[in-house]
């Protein structure tokens, strides 16, 4: 796991009993989210849902996969680092590049094109829960642009929580019994 050195003006705080580092008002444009969800599905099932962009519209609220605006999509639903996935909702196109994969444990990506987010980087970590299931931790940093300036950090946090919970529920529905 990589360690990130924070600048001297960085401060610490506690949210829901957990310690978090965040940038102070010296850099108010940088925002972050950090959400947890749990699924009864094993990590392998949750992982398969993350790797296959064709499943994302079913659980992530991203509209439709736009194959023609994507780059390097795999035919077997197992995208690799460097692949750019494009999702379209109406006229809005969002493109995201996979930046890191740790088999079955970590999925990392960055937003390449978005009308609302800039410098968005995120990781989704999967942890097996003793006794069965998966804990999903989805965290990221971003800046807002355009109409996104009206979005509060709390709204983004709620939206990402909803997305993580939807992933957990979707994966649970894919368990073969």
Coordinates of C-alpha atoms in Angstrom, one line a residue:
X1 CA 0.0 0.0 0.0
X2 CA 1.3 3.4 -1.0
X3 CA 1.7 6.2 1.6
X4 CA 0.9 9.7 0.6
X5 CA 2.7 12.5 2.3
X6 CA 0.4 15.4 3.2
X7 CA 1.5 19.0 3.0
X8 CA 2.2 20.9 6.2
X9 CA -1.2 22.6 6.1
X10 CA -3.0 19.3 6.1
X11 CA -5.0 18.6 9.2
X12 CA -6.7 15.6 10.7
X13 CA -10.3 15.0 11.8
X14 CA -12.6 12.3 13.0
X15 CA -15.7 11.3 11.1
X16 CA -17.9 8.6 12.6
X17 CA -15.1 7.5 14.9
X18 CA -12.6 7.1 12.1
X19 CA -9.5 9.2 11.7
X20 CA -9.2 11.0 8.3
X21 CA -6.6 13.3 6.8
X22 CA -7.9 16.1 4.6
X23 CA -6.6 19.3 3.1
X24 CA -7.4 22.4 5.0
X25 CA -8.9 25.6 3.5
X26 CA -5.6 26.2 1.8
X27 CA -6.9 24.1 -1.0
X28 CA -10.8 24.3 -0.9
X29 CA -11.2 23.0 -4.4
X30 CA -10.1 19.5 -3.5
X31 CA -13.0 17.4 -2.1
X32 CA -13.2 13.8 -1.1
X33 CA -15.5 11.0 -0.2
X34 CA -15.0 7.7 1.7
X35 CA -17.9 5.2 1.9
X36 CA -18.4 1.7 3.1
X37 CA -20.9 -1.0 2.1
X38 CA -21.3 -4.7 2.8
X39 CA -22.5 -7.5 0.5
X40 CA -23.3 -11.1 1.3
X41 CA -21.6 -11.9 -2.0
X42 CA -18.0 -13.1 -1.9
X43 CA -15.2 -10.8 -3.1
X44 CA -14.9 -12.8 -6.4
X45 CA -18.5 -11.9 -7.4
X46 CA -18.1 -8.2 -6.4
X47 CA -14.8 -8.1 -8.3
X48 CA -16.4 -9.6 -11.5
X49 CA -19.0 -6.8 -11.3
X50 CA -16.4 -4.1 -11.1
X51 CA -14.3 -5.5 -14.0
X52 CA -17.2 -5.9 -16.4
X53 CA -18.4 -2.4 -17.5
X54 CA -21.5 -3.9 -19.0
X55 CA -22.8 -4.5 -15.5
X56 CA -22.2 -0.9 -14.3
X57 CA -25.5 0.6 -15.8
X58 CA -27.4 -2.0 -13.8
X59 CA -26.1 -0.8 -10.4
X60 CA -24.0 2.4 -10.7
X61 CA -26.6 4.8 -12.1
X62 CA -24.2 5.7 -15.0
X63 CA -26.6 5.5 -17.9
X64 CA -25.4 3.2 -20.7
X65 CA -22.0 1.9 -21.7
X66 CA -20.9 3.8 -24.8
X67 CA -18.8 1.3 -26.6
X68 CA -17.8 3.7 -29.4
X69 CA -16.4 6.3 -27.0
X70 CA -14.6 3.7 -24.9
X71 CA -11.1 2.5 -25.7
X72 CA -9.7 -1.1 -25.3
X73 CA -12.8 -2.8 -23.8
X74 CA -12.3 -6.5 -23.4
X75 CA -14.8 -8.9 -25.0
X76 CA -14.8 -11.1 -21.9
X77 CA -15.8 -8.5 -19.3
X78 CA -12.4 -8.4 -17.7
X79 CA -11.0 -5.0 -18.5
X80 CA -7.3 -4.3 -17.8
X81 CA -5.3 -1.2 -16.6
X82 CA -5.4 1.5 -19.2
X83 CA -8.8 0.8 -20.6
X84 CA -11.1 3.8 -20.9
X85 CA -14.8 3.2 -20.2
X86 CA -17.4 5.6 -21.4
X87 CA -20.9 6.0 -20.0
X88 CA -23.6 8.1 -21.5
X89 CA -26.7 9.4 -19.7
X90 CA -28.6 11.6 -22.2
X91 CA -26.2 14.1 -23.6
X92 CA -23.7 13.7 -20.7
X93 CA -20.7 11.6 -21.4
X94 CA -18.3 10.5 -18.7
X95 CA -15.1 8.6 -19.5
X96 CA -13.0 6.8 -16.9
X97 CA -9.6 5.1 -17.1
X98 CA -8.6 2.1 -15.1
X99 CA -5.4 3.0 -13.3
X100 CA -4.7 0.0 -11.1
X101 CA -5.9 -3.5 -10.4
X102 CA -5.0 -5.8 -7.6
X103 CA -6.7 -9.0 -8.4
X104 CA -9.8 -9.5 -6.3
X105 CA -8.9 -6.6 -3.9
X106 CA -8.5 -3.2 -5.4
X107 CA -9.9 -1.4 -8.5
X108 CA -8.6 2.1 -9.1
X109 CA -9.7 4.6 -11.8
X110 CA -9.6 8.2 -12.8
X111 CA -12.1 10.3 -14.6
X112 CA -10.7 11.4 -18.0
X113 CA -13.7 13.4 -19.2
X114 CA -16.7 14.7 -17.2
X115 CA -18.7 17.9 -17.4
X116 CA -18.8 18.1 -13.5
X117 CA -15.6 16.5 -12.1
X118 CA -12.0 17.4 -12.6
X119 CA -9.0 15.5 -11.2
X120 CA -11.2 12.7 -10.0
X121 CA -9.3 9.6 -8.7
X122 CA -10.9 6.8 -6.9
X123 CA -10.2 3.3 -5.4
X124 CA -12.5 0.6 -4.6
X125 CA -11.1 -1.9 -2.0
X126 CA -12.7 -5.2 -1.3
X127 CA -12.2 -7.0 2.0
X128 CA -13.5 -10.5 2.8
X129 CA -15.7 -10.5 5.9
X130 CA -15.0 -13.4 8.3
X131 CA -17.9 -15.7 8.0
X132 CA -18.7 -14.6 4.4
X133 CA -19.4 -11.6 2.4
X134 CA -17.5 -8.5 1.3
X135 CA -16.8 -5.1 2.8
X136 CA -16.6 -2.5 0.0
X137 CA -14.6 0.7 0.6
X138 CA -15.0 3.3 -2.1
X139 CA -13.0 6.4 -1.7
X140 CA -11.8 9.3 -3.9
X141 CA -10.8 12.9 -4.4
X142 CA -12.0 15.3 -7.0
X143 CA -12.6 19.0 -7.9
X144 CA -15.8 20.3 -9.4
X145 CA -16.3 22.3 -12.5
X146 CA -19.2 24.1 -14.2
X147 CA -22.6 23.3 -12.7
X148 CA -20.9 20.9 -10.4
X149 CA -19.8 23.8 -8.3
X150 CA -23.3 23.7 -6.7
X151 CA -22.9 20.1 -5.6
X152 CA -21.9 19.9 -2.0
X153 CA -19.4 17.4 -0.7
X154 CA -22.2 15.9 1.3
X155 CA -24.3 15.3 -1.8
X156 CA -21.4 13.5 -3.5
X157 CA -20.8 11.4 -0.4
X158 CA -24.5 10.4 -0.4
X159 CA -24.4 9.5 -4.1
X160 CA -21.2 7.4 -3.7
X161 CA -22.8 5.7 -0.7
X162 CA -25.8 4.8 -2.8
X163 CA -23.5 3.5 -5.6
X164 CA -21.5 1.3 -3.2
X165 CA -24.7 -0.1 -1.7
X166 CA -26.1 -0.7 -5.2
X167 CA -22.9 -2.7 -6.1
X168 CA -23.3 -4.7 -2.9
X169 CA -26.9 -5.5 -3.7
X170 CA -26.2 -6.3 -7.3
X171 CA -23.4 -8.7 -6.5
X172 CA -25.6 -10.4 -3.9
X173 CA -28.2 -11.0 -6.6
X174 CA -25.5 -12.7 -8.7
X175 CA -24.6 -15.4 -6.2
X176 CA -25.2 -18.9 -7.7
X177 CA -26.6 -21.1 -5.1

